[in-house]
XYZ file of C-alpha atoms in Angstrom:
453
model
C 89.998 166.772 145.010
C 92.218 163.822 144.104
C 90.662 161.091 141.958
C 91.323 158.367 144.577
C 89.789 160.173 147.569
C 86.158 160.018 148.631
C 83.900 162.045 150.859
C 82.053 160.460 153.800
C 78.931 161.672 155.482
C 79.049 162.235 159.272
C 76.831 159.162 159.832
C 79.180 156.984 157.769
C 82.176 158.151 159.780
C 80.387 157.390 163.051
C 79.562 153.895 161.771
C 83.182 153.250 160.812
C 84.449 154.442 164.193
C 82.010 152.123 165.978
C 83.477 149.043 164.279
C 86.446 147.745 166.215
C 88.818 145.490 164.320
C 90.301 142.382 165.981
C 93.454 144.248 166.996
C 91.337 146.833 168.818
C 89.579 143.990 170.602
C 92.906 142.377 171.456
C 94.261 145.636 172.884
C 91.106 145.957 174.965
C 91.914 142.593 176.576
C 95.443 143.648 177.486
C 95.573 144.484 181.182
C 99.145 144.016 182.228
C 102.300 145.961 181.281
C 104.377 144.387 178.563
C 107.713 142.986 179.637
C 110.014 143.043 176.648
C 112.722 141.143 178.559
C 112.034 137.424 178.826
C 111.850 136.471 182.505
C 114.013 133.840 184.142
C 111.095 131.480 184.150
C 110.679 131.903 180.393
C 114.346 131.197 179.793
C 114.085 127.839 181.539
C 110.873 126.592 179.964
C 111.192 127.788 176.361
C 113.810 126.867 173.813
C 114.199 128.061 170.269
C 113.804 125.450 167.553
C 115.874 125.499 164.398
C 112.965 126.910 162.419
C 111.156 128.934 165.057
C 108.816 129.435 166.904
C 109.784 128.714 170.504
C 109.187 125.196 171.774
C 108.387 123.920 175.229
C 108.012 120.445 176.672
C 108.196 121.569 180.281
C 105.704 119.618 182.403
C 105.164 122.563 184.758
C 104.083 124.752 181.863
C 101.633 122.115 180.674
C 100.262 121.619 184.185
C 99.663 125.341 184.580
C 97.803 125.480 181.271
C 95.737 122.361 181.893
C 94.719 123.428 185.394
C 94.075 127.040 184.388
C 96.506 128.443 186.969
C 96.186 132.086 185.955
C 98.965 133.388 188.219
C 101.512 130.963 186.814
C 100.332 131.610 183.278
C 100.756 135.355 183.796
C 104.326 134.851 185.008
C 105.273 132.471 182.198
C 103.366 133.904 179.240
C 104.067 137.627 179.308
C 105.248 138.441 175.775
C 104.134 137.801 172.214
C 106.883 135.231 171.734
C 106.015 133.309 174.869
C 102.251 133.152 174.255
C 102.873 131.731 170.793
C 105.216 129.000 171.968
C 104.587 125.528 170.551
C 103.870 123.090 173.352
C 105.241 119.596 172.858
C 103.208 116.855 174.515
C 103.238 113.076 174.501
C 100.066 111.026 174.179
C 99.834 107.314 174.875
C 97.759 105.321 172.402
C 96.966 101.660 171.902
C 98.336 100.311 168.648
C 97.981 96.850 167.115
C 101.260 95.065 166.445
C 100.877 92.469 163.690
C 104.353 91.193 164.479
C 103.600 90.517 168.147
C 99.924 89.745 167.601
C 98.771 92.023 170.414
C 97.846 95.580 171.331
C 100.650 97.675 172.763
C 100.831 101.132 174.285
C 102.916 103.519 172.223
C 103.969 107.087 172.908
C 103.197 109.660 170.262
C 104.642 113.196 170.298
C 102.122 115.928 169.563
C 102.282 119.677 169.205
C 99.768 122.220 170.429
C 99.609 125.778 171.741
C 98.902 127.439 175.054
C 95.753 128.976 173.567
C 94.530 125.567 172.364
C 95.062 123.899 175.752
C 93.260 126.596 177.735
C 90.400 126.930 175.237
C 89.901 123.169 175.184
C 89.423 123.183 178.955
C 87.306 126.313 179.123
C 89.750 128.484 181.070
C 88.266 131.753 179.828
C 90.439 134.081 181.936
C 93.587 132.333 180.686
C 92.413 132.560 177.076
C 91.763 136.271 177.623
C 95.276 136.767 179.029
C 96.944 134.944 176.124
C 94.944 136.834 173.517
C 95.699 140.128 175.222
C 99.411 139.373 174.916
C 99.278 138.617 171.194
C 98.479 134.921 170.908
C 97.872 133.908 167.272
C 94.156 133.129 167.316
C 94.255 130.930 164.196
C 97.453 128.991 164.830
C 97.062 125.195 164.599
C 100.373 123.430 165.362
C 98.520 120.200 166.184
C 96.181 120.376 163.220
C 93.273 122.223 164.862
C 92.762 125.770 166.103
C 91.758 126.861 169.579
C 88.290 127.578 168.180
C 87.952 123.930 167.154
C 88.846 122.874 170.698
C 86.505 125.339 172.406
C 83.552 124.412 170.178
C 84.088 120.671 170.536
C 83.814 121.047 174.307
C 81.019 123.606 174.384
C 82.972 126.412 176.080
C 80.844 129.385 175.068
C 82.924 132.059 176.829
C 86.092 130.973 175.045
C 84.293 130.805 171.701
C 83.028 134.368 172.174
C 86.518 135.650 172.942
C 88.177 133.842 170.048
C 85.619 134.992 167.493
C 85.804 138.551 168.772
C 89.561 138.597 168.234
C 89.218 137.288 164.687
C 89.225 133.477 164.859
C 88.272 131.982 161.509
C 84.865 130.262 161.919
C 85.517 128.260 158.737
C 89.042 127.083 159.556
C 89.548 123.472 158.454
C 91.429 121.165 160.777
C 93.969 118.605 159.659
C 91.201 115.994 159.865
C 88.981 118.070 157.588
C 86.506 119.558 160.069
C 85.341 123.114 160.625
C 84.424 124.239 164.172
C 80.721 123.868 163.291
C 81.272 120.182 162.484
C 82.516 119.690 166.050
C 79.324 120.937 167.698
C 78.146 117.409 168.469
C 76.448 117.671 171.871
C 73.476 119.610 173.276
C 75.954 121.780 175.227
C 77.398 123.134 171.972
C 74.202 124.795 170.739
C 75.251 128.294 171.812
C 78.670 127.747 170.211
C 76.958 126.858 166.938
C 74.855 130.022 167.144
C 77.952 132.171 167.676
C 79.759 130.533 164.759
C 76.861 131.156 162.402
C 76.510 134.749 163.577
C 80.200 135.243 162.720
C 79.907 133.829 159.211
C 80.350 130.064 159.559
C 79.263 128.272 156.385
C 76.332 126.063 157.276
C 76.701 123.803 154.209
C 80.471 123.313 154.437
C 81.386 119.630 154.020
C 84.062 117.600 155.792
C 86.997 116.494 153.670
C 86.708 112.761 154.145
C 83.022 111.810 154.159
C 81.669 115.145 152.901
C 79.251 115.509 155.804
C 77.654 118.881 156.459
C 76.945 120.176 159.980
C 73.334 119.131 159.313
C 74.437 115.533 158.708
C 76.372 115.537 161.973
C 73.591 117.146 164.019
C 71.065 114.667 162.588
C 73.375 111.756 163.355
C 73.570 112.810 167.008
C 69.850 113.553 167.288
C 70.457 117.242 168.033
C 67.020 118.593 167.255
C 67.803 122.175 168.333
C 70.957 122.231 166.202
C 68.990 120.917 163.216
C 66.363 123.620 163.697
C 69.116 126.250 163.916
C 70.905 125.062 160.764
C 67.680 124.886 158.781
C 66.917 128.483 159.812
C 70.293 129.399 158.243
C 69.275 127.661 154.977
C 71.058 124.353 155.464
C 70.396 122.011 152.536
C 68.309 119.060 153.727
C 68.826 117.365 150.340
C 72.642 117.616 150.452
C 74.348 114.224 150.082
C 77.624 113.067 151.579
C 80.201 110.881 149.848
C 78.077 107.758 150.410
C 75.029 109.424 148.893
C 73.258 109.883 152.220
C 71.266 112.911 153.311
C 70.850 114.111 156.894
C 67.575 112.148 156.990
C 69.470 108.931 156.218
C 71.862 109.732 159.061
C 69.089 110.407 161.584
C 67.209 107.202 160.729
C 70.411 105.183 160.841
C 71.435 106.339 164.329
C 67.996 106.341 166.010
C 68.855 103.131 167.846
C 68.151 103.714 171.544
C 64.498 103.839 172.644
C 65.269 106.613 175.140
C 66.383 108.786 172.209
C 63.414 108.031 169.939
C 61.694 111.344 170.744
C 64.544 113.621 169.688
C 65.299 111.610 166.550
C 61.636 111.762 165.567
C 61.717 115.574 165.917
C 64.862 115.703 163.783
C 63.271 113.582 161.050
C 60.058 115.610 161.164
C 61.949 118.880 160.629
C 64.017 117.410 157.805
C 60.982 115.962 156.016
C 59.074 119.215 156.443
C 62.020 121.093 154.922
C 61.968 118.936 151.806
C 64.251 115.972 152.523
C 63.663 113.115 150.072
C 62.386 110.063 151.991
C 63.362 107.776 149.088
C 67.074 108.634 148.951
C 69.119 105.456 149.196
C 72.527 105.800 150.796
C 75.080 103.299 152.034
C 74.333 99.764 150.760
C 71.187 101.172 149.149
C 69.531 101.589 152.542
C 66.695 104.095 152.419
C 65.626 105.967 155.564
C 62.762 103.446 155.842
C 65.185 100.498 155.866
C 67.092 102.124 158.734
C 63.994 103.122 160.722
C 62.612 99.577 160.430
C 65.921 98.019 161.416
C 66.028 100.244 164.503
C 62.419 99.478 165.422
C 61.240 103.105 165.480
C 57.470 103.043 164.765
C 57.081 106.833 164.872
C 59.679 107.494 162.189
C 58.336 104.589 160.100
C 54.850 106.153 160.138
C 56.311 109.556 159.251
C 58.259 108.189 156.288
C 55.332 106.141 154.987
C 53.063 109.167 155.260
C 55.457 111.088 152.991
C 55.711 108.417 150.313
C 58.588 106.144 151.345
C 59.015 103.116 149.067
C 57.655 100.243 151.127
C 59.029 97.499 148.884
C 62.384 99.058 147.961
C 65.311 96.624 148.137
C 68.803 97.350 149.398
C 71.955 95.882 147.855
C 71.386 92.595 149.730
C 67.855 92.340 148.352
C 66.190 93.140 151.685
C 63.028 95.229 151.936
C 62.080 97.374 154.953
C 59.852 94.452 156.061
C 62.880 92.160 156.064
C 64.752 94.691 158.216
C 62.102 94.788 160.942
C 61.579 91.016 160.929
C 65.300 90.447 161.393
C 65.208 92.763 164.416
C 61.921 91.692 166.046
C 63.584 90.070 169.054
C 65.629 93.234 169.682
C 62.515 95.415 169.923
C 59.922 93.260 171.688
C 59.206 95.922 174.322
C 58.439 98.535 171.664
C 55.807 96.646 169.692
C 57.480 95.685 166.412
C 54.056 94.506 165.204
C 53.076 98.178 164.834
C 55.776 98.604 162.190
C 54.825 95.346 160.456
C 51.157 96.354 160.315
C 52.026 99.846 159.048
C 54.132 98.365 156.257
C 51.391 95.891 155.304
C 48.760 98.645 155.256
C 50.971 100.651 152.894
C 51.313 97.781 150.448
C 54.238 95.688 151.670
C 54.382 92.370 149.843
C 53.473 89.214 151.831
C 56.506 87.510 153.352
C 57.803 84.022 152.694
C 56.336 81.660 155.347
C 59.847 80.315 155.939
C 60.827 83.479 157.812
C 57.891 83.307 160.246
C 60.278 81.716 162.727
C 61.868 85.165 163.122
C 58.619 86.197 164.847
C 58.616 83.304 167.312
C 59.002 85.707 170.271
C 56.262 88.082 169.056
C 52.835 86.457 168.568
C 51.360 89.864 167.635
C 53.784 90.166 164.710
C 53.120 86.589 163.662
C 49.357 87.165 163.695
C 49.654 90.222 161.437
C 51.674 88.262 158.898
C 49.442 85.163 158.990
C 46.421 87.353 158.323
C 47.862 88.274 154.932
C 47.527 84.635 153.789
C 44.264 83.137 152.588
C 45.208 79.911 154.386
C 47.640 79.051 157.175
C 50.818 77.555 155.645
C 52.502 74.486 157.082
C 54.029 75.450 160.393
C 56.542 72.638 160.955
C 59.405 74.889 159.904
C 58.745 77.615 162.481
C 56.395 76.459 165.247
C 59.213 74.670 167.066
C 61.069 77.984 167.379
C 58.425 79.321 169.791
C 59.754 79.189 173.397
C 57.634 77.213 175.856
C 56.868 80.215 178.073
C 55.668 82.255 175.053
C 53.519 79.319 173.910
C 51.927 78.956 177.323
C 51.214 82.693 177.617
C 49.548 82.795 174.182
C 48.201 79.251 173.970
C 44.828 80.264 172.500
C 46.617 81.963 169.612
C 48.965 79.075 168.865
C 46.204 76.465 169.223
C 44.171 78.392 166.625
C 47.110 78.231 164.229
C 47.459 74.468 164.626
C 43.712 73.985 164.192
C 43.552 75.953 160.904
C 46.767 74.778 159.253
C 45.983 73.901 155.629
C 42.264 74.374 156.259
C 39.903 77.016 154.838
C 39.855 80.315 156.722
C 36.596 82.061 157.655
C 34.556 83.831 155.004
C 35.127 87.079 156.888
C 38.882 86.651 156.599
C 38.657 85.810 152.891
C 36.613 88.967 152.347
C 39.339 90.912 154.160
C 42.016 89.457 151.887
C 39.996 90.367 148.816
C 39.467 93.965 149.914
C 43.075 94.429 150.955
C 44.354 93.019 147.658
C 42.025 95.376 145.786
C 43.115 98.501 147.692
C 46.812 97.525 147.710
C 49.037 100.414 148.787
C 45.964 102.516 149.646
C 44.674 100.325 152.497
C 45.856 102.791 155.137
C 44.016 105.720 153.529
C 40.954 104.166 151.874
C 39.722 101.696 154.504
C 39.184 104.367 157.224
C 36.979 106.288 154.731
C 34.597 103.392 154.020
C 32.214 104.405 156.834
C 32.281 100.911 158.308
C 31.808 100.056 161.999
C 35.031 100.670 163.941
C 35.428 97.023 164.782
C 35.335 95.992 161.113
C 37.667 98.832 160.095
C 40.175 97.632 162.681
C 39.734 94.056 161.437
C 40.545 95.128 157.875
C 43.611 97.037 159.110
C 44.939 93.899 160.867
C 44.440 94.950 164.461
C 45.683 92.274 166.881
C 42.927 89.932 168.131
C 44.838 87.138 169.845
C 43.628 84.241 167.705
C 43.318 83.172 164.076
C 39.959 82.497 162.463
């Protein structure tokens, strides 16, 4: 026996025969006889460039590809040369002209492929035809492959075909993205699963901002994607170029109340997987700064429960308390006082009375803050900011403020201040364990009462 030959067991041979390489898969897709002579149609729509491959800017060809007209595509693209033609298109984009001082519409030539156009639009039968006739599955004349296009638009059938024929799941586009980075909507979940099953790197970072797929999924509030990536060992502690983790991204983009639920689930999974709640990213914003600025009480509670720094300052010197107070008027319907009380019960420092005017629209928030002072400070600087309708609706509360300005507070309140100062950052955990009547426990934890005493 020669030194470079090896014996195989029958089971090994069967296993090898059962594995079909991409060319076998491509041949399996081929259904129509090859025509080695370019048809008349091909001769009119394709032209040879100086440096190959064939080029086409024929509008009829582009229309057939965009609409998924399979009959026309079969008649036009019937050889390996024709299916790999570079399609020349023109896109119209707005561009700012400094010279004219206005926006103008400019035409920009772009290059793409027949496979890219059909995959982008989800024309599975057309993709199958092109692949069966030898289309280059990884070609990217416009900077991105057909797999990028199919994944970005959630076309699962096209993604399956492309991967089966050998599309590179880790191909990097001209803009620095892999196909997994482009799975940015709920409809792309199955595409993400297929990519990972075919070897996509779950911790691959984009070229520009160094975001991982986990960063991008967290940014878009894609809880199922986040769960999937974590099951494939995505790094929840991985930082992008700005020093942000996926948790920073989720807290930063949890802006719309209707999306609060999915962003909370994303943050919960990330925290449970070991994400650091204290990581400061862009402008030294921690996840708590972002959650407070977006008025998300659920995420704020979650972060505080896991040790977020309640008095951390960003590069502008703002604490999480400053962030919520600056956004009170934007979140009136979602009880910003809950966030303020949570921060105070975790040891947030008392605020400067000068910024009480930021709470003019939220008497509940104002009450929580005033109950951290041993006496009511002068209110001339902020009481005038209260709108008349708010004053009339909560007149008992505002009258109590006026009555107690610069006067001693009740002994009960002074006792509360003493206990809270003593417990400090442990108020939220210690006070409920004191075995006090519920009403007094709630009083110590700054529950809203509607008046100052």
